[in-house]
Short mmCIF file of C-alpha atoms and ligand atoms in Angstrom, two decimals:
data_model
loop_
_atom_site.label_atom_id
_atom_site.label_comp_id
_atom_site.label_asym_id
_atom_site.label_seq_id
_atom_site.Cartn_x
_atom_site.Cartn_y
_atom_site.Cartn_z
CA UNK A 1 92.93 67.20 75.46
CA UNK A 2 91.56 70.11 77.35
CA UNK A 3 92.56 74.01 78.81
CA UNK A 4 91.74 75.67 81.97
CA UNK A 5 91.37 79.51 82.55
CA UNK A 6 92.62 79.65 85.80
CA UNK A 7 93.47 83.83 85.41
CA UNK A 8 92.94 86.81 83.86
CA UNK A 9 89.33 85.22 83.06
CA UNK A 10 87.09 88.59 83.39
CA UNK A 11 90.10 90.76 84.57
CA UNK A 12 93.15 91.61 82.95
CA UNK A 13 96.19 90.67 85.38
CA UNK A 14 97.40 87.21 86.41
CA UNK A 15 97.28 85.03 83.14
CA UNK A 16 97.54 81.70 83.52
CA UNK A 17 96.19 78.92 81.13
CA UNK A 18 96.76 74.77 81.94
CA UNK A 19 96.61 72.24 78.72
CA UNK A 20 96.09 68.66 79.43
CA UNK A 21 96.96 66.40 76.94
CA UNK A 22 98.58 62.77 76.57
CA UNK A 23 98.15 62.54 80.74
CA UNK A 24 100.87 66.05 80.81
CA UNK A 25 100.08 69.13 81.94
CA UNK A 26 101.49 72.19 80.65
CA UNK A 27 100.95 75.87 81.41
CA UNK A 28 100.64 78.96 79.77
CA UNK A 29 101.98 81.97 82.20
CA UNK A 30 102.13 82.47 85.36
CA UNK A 31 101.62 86.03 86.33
CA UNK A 32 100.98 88.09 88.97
CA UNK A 33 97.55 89.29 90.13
CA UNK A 34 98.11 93.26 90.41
CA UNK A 35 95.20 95.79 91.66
CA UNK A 36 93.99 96.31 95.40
CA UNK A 37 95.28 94.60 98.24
CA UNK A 38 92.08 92.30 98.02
CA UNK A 39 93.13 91.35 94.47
CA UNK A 40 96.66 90.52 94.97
CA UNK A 41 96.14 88.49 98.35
CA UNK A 42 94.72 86.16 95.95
CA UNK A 43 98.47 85.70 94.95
CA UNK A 44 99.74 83.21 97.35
CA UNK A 45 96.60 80.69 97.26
CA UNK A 46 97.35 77.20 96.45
CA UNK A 47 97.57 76.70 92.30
CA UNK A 48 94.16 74.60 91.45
CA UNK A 49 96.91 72.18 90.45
CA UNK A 50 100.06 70.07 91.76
CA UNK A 51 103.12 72.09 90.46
CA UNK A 52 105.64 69.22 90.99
CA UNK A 53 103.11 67.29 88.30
CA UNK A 54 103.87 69.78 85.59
CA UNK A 55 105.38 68.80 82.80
CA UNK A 56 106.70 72.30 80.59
CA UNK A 57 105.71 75.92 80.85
CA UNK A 58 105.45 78.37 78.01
CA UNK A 59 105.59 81.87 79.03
CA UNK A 60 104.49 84.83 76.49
CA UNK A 61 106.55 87.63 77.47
CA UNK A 62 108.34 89.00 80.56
CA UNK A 63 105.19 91.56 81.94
CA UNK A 64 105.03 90.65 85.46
CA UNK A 65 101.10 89.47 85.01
CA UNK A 66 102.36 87.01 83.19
CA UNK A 67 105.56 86.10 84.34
CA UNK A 68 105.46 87.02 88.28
CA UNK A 69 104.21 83.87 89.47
CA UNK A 70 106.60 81.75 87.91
CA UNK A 71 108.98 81.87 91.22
CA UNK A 72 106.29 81.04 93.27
CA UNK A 73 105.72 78.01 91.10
CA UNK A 74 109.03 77.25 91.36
CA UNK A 75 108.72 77.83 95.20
CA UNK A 76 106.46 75.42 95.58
CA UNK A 77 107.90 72.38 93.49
CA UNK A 78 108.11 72.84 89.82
CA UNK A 79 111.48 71.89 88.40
CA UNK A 80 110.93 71.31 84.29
CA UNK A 81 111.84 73.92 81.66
CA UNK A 82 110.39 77.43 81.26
CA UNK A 83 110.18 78.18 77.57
CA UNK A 84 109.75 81.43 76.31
CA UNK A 85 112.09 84.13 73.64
CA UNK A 86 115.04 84.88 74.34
CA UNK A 87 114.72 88.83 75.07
CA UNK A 88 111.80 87.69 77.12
CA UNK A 89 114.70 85.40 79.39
CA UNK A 90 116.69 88.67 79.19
CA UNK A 91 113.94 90.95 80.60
CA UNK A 92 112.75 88.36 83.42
CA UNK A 93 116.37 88.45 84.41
CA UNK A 94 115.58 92.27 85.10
CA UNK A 95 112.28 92.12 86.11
CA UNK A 96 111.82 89.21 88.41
CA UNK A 97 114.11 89.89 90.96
CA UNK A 98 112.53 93.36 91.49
CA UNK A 99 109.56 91.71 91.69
CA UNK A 100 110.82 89.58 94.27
CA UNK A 101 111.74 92.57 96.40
CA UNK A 102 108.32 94.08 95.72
CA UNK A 103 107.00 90.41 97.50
CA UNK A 104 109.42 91.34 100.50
CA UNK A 105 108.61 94.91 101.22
CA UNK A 106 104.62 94.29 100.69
CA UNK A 107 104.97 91.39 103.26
CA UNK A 108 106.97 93.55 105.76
CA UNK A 109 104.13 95.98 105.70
CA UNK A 110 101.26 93.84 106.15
CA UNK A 111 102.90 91.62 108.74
CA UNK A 112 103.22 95.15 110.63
CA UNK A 113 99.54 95.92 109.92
CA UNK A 114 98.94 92.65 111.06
CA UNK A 115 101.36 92.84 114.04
CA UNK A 116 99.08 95.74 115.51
CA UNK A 117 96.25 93.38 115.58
CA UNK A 118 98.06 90.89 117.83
CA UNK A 119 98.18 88.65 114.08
CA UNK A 120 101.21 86.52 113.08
CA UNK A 121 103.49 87.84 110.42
CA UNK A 122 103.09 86.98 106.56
CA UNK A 123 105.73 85.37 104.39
CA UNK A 124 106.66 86.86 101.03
CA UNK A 125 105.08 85.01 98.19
CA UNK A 126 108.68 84.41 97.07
CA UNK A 127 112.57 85.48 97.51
CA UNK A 128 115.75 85.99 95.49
CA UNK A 129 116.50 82.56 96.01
CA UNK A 130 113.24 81.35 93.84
CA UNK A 131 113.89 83.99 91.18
CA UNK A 132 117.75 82.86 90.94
CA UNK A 133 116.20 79.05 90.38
CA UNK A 134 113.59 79.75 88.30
CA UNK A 135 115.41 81.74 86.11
CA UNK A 136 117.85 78.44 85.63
CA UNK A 137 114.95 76.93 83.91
CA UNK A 138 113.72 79.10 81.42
CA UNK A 139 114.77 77.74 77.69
CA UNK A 140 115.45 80.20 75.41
CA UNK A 141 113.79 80.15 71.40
CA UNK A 142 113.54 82.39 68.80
CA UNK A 143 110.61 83.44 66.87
CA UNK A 144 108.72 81.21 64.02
CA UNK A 145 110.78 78.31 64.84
CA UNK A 146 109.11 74.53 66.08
CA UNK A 147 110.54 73.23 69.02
CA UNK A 148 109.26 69.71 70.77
CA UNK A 149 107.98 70.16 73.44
CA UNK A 150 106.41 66.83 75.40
CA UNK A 151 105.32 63.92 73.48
CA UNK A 152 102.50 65.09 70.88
CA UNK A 153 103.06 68.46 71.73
CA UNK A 154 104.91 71.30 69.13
CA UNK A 155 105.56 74.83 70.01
CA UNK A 156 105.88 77.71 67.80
CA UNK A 157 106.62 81.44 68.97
CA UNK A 158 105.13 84.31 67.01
CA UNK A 159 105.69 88.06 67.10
CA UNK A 160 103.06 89.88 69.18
CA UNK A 161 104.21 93.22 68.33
CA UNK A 162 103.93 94.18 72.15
CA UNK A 163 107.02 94.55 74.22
CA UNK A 164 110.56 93.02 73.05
CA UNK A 165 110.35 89.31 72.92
CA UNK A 166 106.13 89.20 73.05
CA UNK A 167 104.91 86.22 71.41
CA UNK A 168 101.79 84.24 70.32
CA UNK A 169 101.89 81.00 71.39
CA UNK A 170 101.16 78.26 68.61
CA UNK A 171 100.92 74.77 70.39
CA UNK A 172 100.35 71.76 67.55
CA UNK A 173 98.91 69.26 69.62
CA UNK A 174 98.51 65.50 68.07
CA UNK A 175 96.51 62.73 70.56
CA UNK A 176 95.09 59.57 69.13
CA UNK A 177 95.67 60.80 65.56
CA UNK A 178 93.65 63.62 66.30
CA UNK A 179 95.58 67.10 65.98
CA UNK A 180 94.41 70.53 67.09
CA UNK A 181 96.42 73.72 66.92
CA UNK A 182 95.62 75.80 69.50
CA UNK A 183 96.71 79.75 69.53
CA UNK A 184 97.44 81.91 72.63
CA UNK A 185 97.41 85.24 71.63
CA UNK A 186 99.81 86.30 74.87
CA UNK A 187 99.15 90.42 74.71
CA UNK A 188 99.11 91.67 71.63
CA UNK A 189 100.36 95.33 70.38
CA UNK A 190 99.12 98.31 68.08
CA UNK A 191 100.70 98.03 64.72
CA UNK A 192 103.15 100.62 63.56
CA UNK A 193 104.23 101.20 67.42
CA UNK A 194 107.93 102.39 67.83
CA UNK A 195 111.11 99.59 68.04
CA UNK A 196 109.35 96.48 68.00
CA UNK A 197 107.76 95.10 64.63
CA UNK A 198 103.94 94.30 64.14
CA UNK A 199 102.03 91.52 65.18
CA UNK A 200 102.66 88.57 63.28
CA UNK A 201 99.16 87.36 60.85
CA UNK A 202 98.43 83.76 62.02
CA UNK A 203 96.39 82.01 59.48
CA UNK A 204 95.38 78.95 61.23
CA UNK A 205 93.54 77.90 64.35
CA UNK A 206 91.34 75.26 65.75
CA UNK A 207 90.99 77.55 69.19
CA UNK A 208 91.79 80.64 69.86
CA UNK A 209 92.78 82.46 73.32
CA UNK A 210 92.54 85.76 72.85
CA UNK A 211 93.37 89.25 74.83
CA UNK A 212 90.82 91.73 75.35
CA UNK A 213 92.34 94.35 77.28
CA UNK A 214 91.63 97.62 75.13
CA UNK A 215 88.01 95.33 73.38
CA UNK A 216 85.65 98.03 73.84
CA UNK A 217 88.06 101.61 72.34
CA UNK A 218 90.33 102.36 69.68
CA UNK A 219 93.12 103.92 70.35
CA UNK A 220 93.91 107.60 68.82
CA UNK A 221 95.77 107.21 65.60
CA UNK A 222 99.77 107.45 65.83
CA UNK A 223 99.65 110.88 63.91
CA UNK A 224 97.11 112.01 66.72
CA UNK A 225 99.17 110.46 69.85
CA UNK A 226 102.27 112.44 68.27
CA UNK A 227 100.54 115.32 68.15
CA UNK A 228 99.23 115.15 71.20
CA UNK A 229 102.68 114.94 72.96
CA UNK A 230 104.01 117.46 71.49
CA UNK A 231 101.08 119.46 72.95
CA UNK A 232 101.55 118.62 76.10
CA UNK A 233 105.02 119.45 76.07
CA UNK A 234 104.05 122.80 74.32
CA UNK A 235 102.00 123.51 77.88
CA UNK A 236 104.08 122.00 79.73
CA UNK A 237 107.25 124.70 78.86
CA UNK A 238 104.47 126.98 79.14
CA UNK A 239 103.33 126.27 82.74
CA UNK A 240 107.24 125.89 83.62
CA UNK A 241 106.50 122.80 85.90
CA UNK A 242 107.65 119.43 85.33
CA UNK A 243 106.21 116.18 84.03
CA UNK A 244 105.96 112.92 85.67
CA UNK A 245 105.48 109.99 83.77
CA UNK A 246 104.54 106.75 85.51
CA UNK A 247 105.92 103.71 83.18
CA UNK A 248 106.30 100.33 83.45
CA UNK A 249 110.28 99.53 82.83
CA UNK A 250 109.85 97.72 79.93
CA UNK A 251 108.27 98.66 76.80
CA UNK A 252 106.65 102.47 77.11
CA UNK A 253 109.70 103.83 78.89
CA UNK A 254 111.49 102.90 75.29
CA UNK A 255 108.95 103.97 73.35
CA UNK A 256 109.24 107.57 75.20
CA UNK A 257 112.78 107.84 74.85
CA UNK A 258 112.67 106.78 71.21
CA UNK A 259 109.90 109.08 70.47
CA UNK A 260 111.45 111.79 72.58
CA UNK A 261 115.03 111.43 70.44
CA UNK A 262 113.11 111.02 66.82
CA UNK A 263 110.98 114.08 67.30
CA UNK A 264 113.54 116.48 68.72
CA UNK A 265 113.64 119.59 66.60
CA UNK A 266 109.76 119.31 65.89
CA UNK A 267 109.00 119.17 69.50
CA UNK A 268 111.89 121.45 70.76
CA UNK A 269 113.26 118.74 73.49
CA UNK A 270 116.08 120.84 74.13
CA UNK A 271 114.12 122.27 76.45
CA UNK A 272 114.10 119.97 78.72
CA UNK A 273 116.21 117.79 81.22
CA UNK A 274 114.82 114.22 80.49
CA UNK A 275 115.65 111.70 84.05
CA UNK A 276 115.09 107.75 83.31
CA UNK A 277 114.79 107.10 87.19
CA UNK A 278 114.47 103.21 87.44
CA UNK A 279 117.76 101.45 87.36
CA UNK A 280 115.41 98.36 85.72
CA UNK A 281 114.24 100.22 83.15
CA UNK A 282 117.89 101.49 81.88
CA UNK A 283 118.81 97.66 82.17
CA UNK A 284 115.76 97.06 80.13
CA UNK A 285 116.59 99.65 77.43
CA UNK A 286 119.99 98.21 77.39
CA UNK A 287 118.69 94.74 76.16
CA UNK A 288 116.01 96.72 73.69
CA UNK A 289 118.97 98.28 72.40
CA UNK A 290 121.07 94.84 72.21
CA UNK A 291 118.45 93.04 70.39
CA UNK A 292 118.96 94.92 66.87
CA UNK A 293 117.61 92.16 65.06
CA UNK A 294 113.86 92.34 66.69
CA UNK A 295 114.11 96.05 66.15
CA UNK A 296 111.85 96.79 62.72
CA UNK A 297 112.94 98.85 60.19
CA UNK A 298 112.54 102.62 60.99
CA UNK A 299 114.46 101.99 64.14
CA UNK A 300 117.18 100.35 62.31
CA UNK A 301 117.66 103.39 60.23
CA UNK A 302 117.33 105.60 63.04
CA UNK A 303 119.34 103.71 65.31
CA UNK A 304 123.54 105.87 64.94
CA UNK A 305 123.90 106.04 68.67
CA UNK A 306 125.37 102.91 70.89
CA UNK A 307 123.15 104.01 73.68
CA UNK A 308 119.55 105.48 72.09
CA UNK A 309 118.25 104.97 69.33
CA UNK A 310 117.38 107.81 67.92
CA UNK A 311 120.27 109.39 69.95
CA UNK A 312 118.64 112.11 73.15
CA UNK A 313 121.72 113.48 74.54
CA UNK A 314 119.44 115.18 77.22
CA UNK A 315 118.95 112.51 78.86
CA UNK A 316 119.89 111.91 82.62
CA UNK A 317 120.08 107.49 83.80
CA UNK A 318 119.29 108.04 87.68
CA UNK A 319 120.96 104.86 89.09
CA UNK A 320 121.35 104.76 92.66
CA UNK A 321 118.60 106.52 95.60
CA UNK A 322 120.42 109.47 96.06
CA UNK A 323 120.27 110.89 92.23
CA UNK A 324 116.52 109.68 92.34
CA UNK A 325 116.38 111.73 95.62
CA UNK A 326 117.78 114.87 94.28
CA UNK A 327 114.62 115.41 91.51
CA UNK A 328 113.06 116.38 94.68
CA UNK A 329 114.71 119.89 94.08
CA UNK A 330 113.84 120.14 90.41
CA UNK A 331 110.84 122.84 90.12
CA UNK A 332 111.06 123.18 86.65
CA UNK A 333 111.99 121.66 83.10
CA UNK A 334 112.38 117.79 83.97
CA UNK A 335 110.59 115.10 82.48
CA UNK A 336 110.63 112.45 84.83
CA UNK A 337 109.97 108.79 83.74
CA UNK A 338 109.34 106.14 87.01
CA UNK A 339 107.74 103.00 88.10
CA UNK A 340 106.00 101.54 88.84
CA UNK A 341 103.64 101.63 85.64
CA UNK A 342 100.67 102.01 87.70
CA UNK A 343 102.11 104.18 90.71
CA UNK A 344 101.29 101.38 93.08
CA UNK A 345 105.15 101.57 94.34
CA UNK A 346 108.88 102.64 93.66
CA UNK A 347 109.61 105.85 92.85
CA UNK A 348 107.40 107.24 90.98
CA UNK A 349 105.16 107.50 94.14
CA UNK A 350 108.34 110.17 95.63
CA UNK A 351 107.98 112.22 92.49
CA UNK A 352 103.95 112.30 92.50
CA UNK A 353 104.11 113.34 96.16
CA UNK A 354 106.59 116.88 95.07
CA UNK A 355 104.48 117.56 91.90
CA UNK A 356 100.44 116.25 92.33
CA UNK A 357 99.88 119.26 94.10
CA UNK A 358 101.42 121.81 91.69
CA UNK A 359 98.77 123.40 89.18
CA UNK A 360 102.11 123.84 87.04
CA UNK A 361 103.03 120.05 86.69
CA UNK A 362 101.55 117.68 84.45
CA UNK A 363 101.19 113.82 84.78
CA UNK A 364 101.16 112.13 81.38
CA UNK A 365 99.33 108.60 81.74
CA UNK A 366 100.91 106.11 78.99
CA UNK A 367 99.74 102.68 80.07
CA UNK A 368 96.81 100.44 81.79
CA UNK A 369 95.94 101.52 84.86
CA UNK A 370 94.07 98.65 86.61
CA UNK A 371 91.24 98.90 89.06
CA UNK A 372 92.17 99.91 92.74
CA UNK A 373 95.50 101.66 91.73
CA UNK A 374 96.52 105.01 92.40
CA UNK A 375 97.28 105.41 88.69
CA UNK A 376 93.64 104.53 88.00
CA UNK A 377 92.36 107.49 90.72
CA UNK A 378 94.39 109.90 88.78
CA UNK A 379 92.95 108.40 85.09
CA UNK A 380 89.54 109.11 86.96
CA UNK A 381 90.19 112.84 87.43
CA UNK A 382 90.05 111.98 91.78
CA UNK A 383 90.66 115.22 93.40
CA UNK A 384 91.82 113.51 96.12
CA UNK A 385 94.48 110.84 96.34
CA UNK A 386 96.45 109.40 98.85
CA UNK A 387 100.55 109.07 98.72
CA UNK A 388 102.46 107.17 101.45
CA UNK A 389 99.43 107.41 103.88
CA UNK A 390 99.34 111.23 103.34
CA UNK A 391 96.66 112.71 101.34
CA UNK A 392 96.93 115.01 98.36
CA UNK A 393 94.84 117.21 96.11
CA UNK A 394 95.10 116.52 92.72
CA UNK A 395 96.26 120.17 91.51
CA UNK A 396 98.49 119.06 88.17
CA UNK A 397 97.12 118.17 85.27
CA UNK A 398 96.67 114.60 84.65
CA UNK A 399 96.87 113.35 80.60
CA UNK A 400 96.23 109.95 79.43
CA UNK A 401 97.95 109.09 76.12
CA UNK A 402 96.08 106.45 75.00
CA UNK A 403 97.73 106.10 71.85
CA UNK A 404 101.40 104.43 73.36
CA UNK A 405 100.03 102.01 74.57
CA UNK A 406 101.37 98.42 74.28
CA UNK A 407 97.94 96.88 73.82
CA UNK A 408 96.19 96.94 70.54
CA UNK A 409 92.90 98.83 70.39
CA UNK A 410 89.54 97.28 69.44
CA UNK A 411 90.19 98.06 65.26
CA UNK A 412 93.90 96.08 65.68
CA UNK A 413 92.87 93.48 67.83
CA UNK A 414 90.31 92.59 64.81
CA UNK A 415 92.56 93.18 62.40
CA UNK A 416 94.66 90.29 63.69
CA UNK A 417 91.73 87.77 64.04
CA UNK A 418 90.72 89.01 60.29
CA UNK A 419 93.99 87.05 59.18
CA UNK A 420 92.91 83.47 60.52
CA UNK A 421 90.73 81.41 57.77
CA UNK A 422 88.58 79.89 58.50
CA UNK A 423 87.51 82.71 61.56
CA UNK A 424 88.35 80.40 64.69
CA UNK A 425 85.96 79.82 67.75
CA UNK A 426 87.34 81.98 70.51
CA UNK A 427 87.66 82.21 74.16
CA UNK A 428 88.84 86.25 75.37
CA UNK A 429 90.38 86.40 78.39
CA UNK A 430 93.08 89.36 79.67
CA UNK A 431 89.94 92.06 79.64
CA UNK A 432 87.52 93.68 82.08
CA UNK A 433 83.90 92.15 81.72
CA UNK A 434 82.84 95.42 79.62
CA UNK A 435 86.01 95.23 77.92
CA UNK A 436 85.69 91.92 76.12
CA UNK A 437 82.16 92.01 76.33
CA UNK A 438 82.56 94.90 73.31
CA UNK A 439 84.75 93.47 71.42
CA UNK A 440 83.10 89.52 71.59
CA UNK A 441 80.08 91.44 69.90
CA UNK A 442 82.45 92.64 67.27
CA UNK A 443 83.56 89.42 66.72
CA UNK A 444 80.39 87.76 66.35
CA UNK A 445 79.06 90.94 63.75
CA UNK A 446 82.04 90.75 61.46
CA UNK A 447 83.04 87.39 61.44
CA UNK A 448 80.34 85.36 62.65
CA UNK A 449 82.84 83.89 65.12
CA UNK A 450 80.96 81.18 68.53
CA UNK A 451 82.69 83.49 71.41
CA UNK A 452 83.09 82.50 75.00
CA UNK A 453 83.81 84.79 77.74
CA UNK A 454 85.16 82.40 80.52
CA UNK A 455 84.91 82.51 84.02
CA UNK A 456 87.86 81.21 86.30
CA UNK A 457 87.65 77.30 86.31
CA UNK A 458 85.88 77.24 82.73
CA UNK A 459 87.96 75.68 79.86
CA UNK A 460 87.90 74.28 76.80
CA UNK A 461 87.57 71.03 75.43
CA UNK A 462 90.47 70.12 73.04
CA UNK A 463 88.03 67.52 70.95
CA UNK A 464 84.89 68.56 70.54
CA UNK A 465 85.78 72.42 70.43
CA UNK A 466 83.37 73.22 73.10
CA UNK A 467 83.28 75.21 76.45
CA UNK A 468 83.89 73.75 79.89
CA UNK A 469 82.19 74.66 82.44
CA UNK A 470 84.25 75.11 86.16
CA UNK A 471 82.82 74.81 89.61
CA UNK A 472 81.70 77.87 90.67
CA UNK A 473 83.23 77.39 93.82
CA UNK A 474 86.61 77.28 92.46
CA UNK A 475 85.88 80.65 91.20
CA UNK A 476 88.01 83.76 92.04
CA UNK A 477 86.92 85.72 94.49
CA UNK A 478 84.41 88.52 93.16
CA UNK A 479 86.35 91.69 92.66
ZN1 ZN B 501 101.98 92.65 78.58
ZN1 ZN B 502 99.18 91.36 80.16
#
């Protein structure tokens, strides 16, 4: 009865867990590693384990760094059941196959790169094909309700407050009379964050896996991140530019809209054109506006429109190339929400390139920005950045709202250990070494907890409660 950290151990994208018990194998995600091209070449090594010998994946929610290896998996043998939430199945439906495209058009470029160098071409680390099977196998469940899994093995979803569908993973695990439950905290969100509900309290643990992505801050408070919007738009009208905002498809992109139609008299949104250029993330706010019943309550009562909820009748779904295309024109008065998240691709990258330059724009920063992205250059204040080889002074004003995010801050990520009793030992992962290097210290201050900070290849033994320790050679490479 054991786990393996074979991702997101000391970084925050490509999460991916492996529990042995009974002689099966089961993994926890399967994402993606995103950052520099160094980073995500680790992508298409070999799994550090046979994927036709799994037995039953769990995945947490639909984020690609947890999800965007799952084709690959499937790629390369695995044919048993995918279980994860229902909206989560929804969103992967979305999200995948542009994720599979994103494979194809990174390969094409590197096999060019490579092609110059008298190299042979590179494969994408998956195709349509994969995502098509893979998304044949997922299982759909609902929150708070057991499900048998394998033999000795019970699975229980939990709210994670943190995109639609984002759950905890409880997995009740019984081997020669012996039973442990073990908790996967998945990513877990602020509290009182728009649409989705809180994070659900968990009471009880033998081993936790826990997130660290926001360990060392707090966020601002809600009241502040309003406020702080409504500044920006304030300057914004002033400066008669327009603003960019990079967002993932799923989960800020909603929150934006929401905000934007809740607070429109107060932050005088009439002013503005408001373009939702991603054709995944209006299919995405279609199924956050299907799912009703994960929505909590302030949204319900909000919620009159079939479309938004609150309605924003100022706002402009850019579908196909060409509408995307004719932003290009706008000089003034559009609010422009793009992917990808971290403006390593898609169109977002078109929209930087017409308004980085222009003291009058503004570039509002919602979510993580990881290491060795172009949305982490302009989080860094860079003067200089580069855009589809071409490079670019930073002119606009860059803002980063650290108050939508989806991740709970240092203060909320305690608050959710605070409910488990006894206080659990703990392994963070999902974090950058300083990251969850802050907030292990917390733990170990207010709650006296025995942390671990595993490396890739460490794990945990199931029995005793105690770390593993990996081969450093199986290590990722530094980064
Ligand atoms: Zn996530
Ligand atoms: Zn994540």
């Amino acid at each position: 009865m054991k786990v393996e950290f074979l991702g997101a151990a000391g970084e925050v994208t490509g999460s991916c867990c492996l529990v042995e018990i009974n002689g099966m194998r089961l993994l926890l995600d399967c994402g993606l590693i995103q950052g520099s091209r160094a980073d995500e070449a680790r992508n298409a090594q070999d799994f550090a384990f046979d994927p036709t010998r799994l037995d039953a994946v769990v995945l947490s929610h639909a984020h690609i760094d947890h999800s965007g290896r799952l084709p690959l998996l499937v790629r390369r043998g695995y044919r048993g059941p995918i279980y994860t939430h229902r909206a989560t199945r929804g969103l992967c439906r979305v999200l995948l196959p542009d994720s599979a495209s994103l494979s194809r058009r990174d390969a094409e470029l590197e096999s060019r790169r490579r092609a110059r160098k008298g190299l042979p071409p590179v494969e994408p680390l998956y195709g349509a094909d994969d995502v098509a099977d893979t998304l044949r196998q997922f299982r759909s469940l609902d929150f708070d309700a057991w499900q048998d899994l394998l033999p000795g093995v019970r699975l229980r979803l939990h709210e994670a407050g943190h995109i639609l569908g984002a759950a905890s993973i409880e997995l009740e695990l019984t081997h020669d009379g012996l039973r442990r439950t073990l908790i996967y905290s998945g990513d877990l969100g602020s509290y009182d964050m728009p649409i989705v509900r809180d994070p659900a309290a968990i009471t009880k643990a033998d081993a936790l896996i826990m997130e660290s992505t926001y360990g060392d801050r707090d966020h601002r408070s809600h009241e502040a991140t309003l406020a702080e919007l409504k500044d920006i738009l304030t300057s914004a009208d002033h400066d008669a530019g327009n603003i960019i905002i990079p967002a993932f498809a799923v989960g800020r992109t909603q929150d934006l809209l929401y905000l934007f139609g809740k607070h429109w008299d107060d932050w005088g949104m009439e002013r503005w054109k408001v373009y939702l250029d991603s054709p995944m993330a209006i299919q995405a706010s279609q199924l956050y506006i299907s799912h009703s019943e994960l929505h909590d309550e302030e949204t319900r009562e909000l919620s009159t429109a079939k479309s938004f909820m609150p309605p924003l009748p100022n706002l402009t779904l850019c579908k196909s190339p060409e509408e995307s295309m004719r932003l290009n024109h706008v000089r003034s008065g559009a609010i422009i929400i793009a992917g990808s998240g971290m403006c390593s691709g898609g169109r977002v990258l078109h929209h930087l390139k017409h308004n980085v330059w222009r003291p009058e724009c503004h570039i509002v920063i919602v979510g993580f920005q990881a290491r060795g992205t172009l949305g982490r250059r302009l989080v860094e204040r860079q003067p200089w950045v580069r855009i589809h080889g071409e490079a670019m002074r930073v002119e606009a004003q860059v803002h980063t709202v650290g108050g939508m995010s989806a991740h709970a801050g240092q203060r909320e990520l305690l608050r959710w250990y605070g409910s488990f009793e006894p206080a659990p030992p703990t392994w963070l992962i999902h974090g950058e070494p300083a990251a969850r290097a802050a907030l292990a210290q917390r733990l170990v201050d207010d709650f006296g907890t025995a942390v671990t900070e595993p490396a890739h290849g460490d794990g945990i033994d199931l029995v005793t409660l105690e770390g593993l320790h990996g081969h450093p050679t199986a290590a990722a490479s530094a980064s």
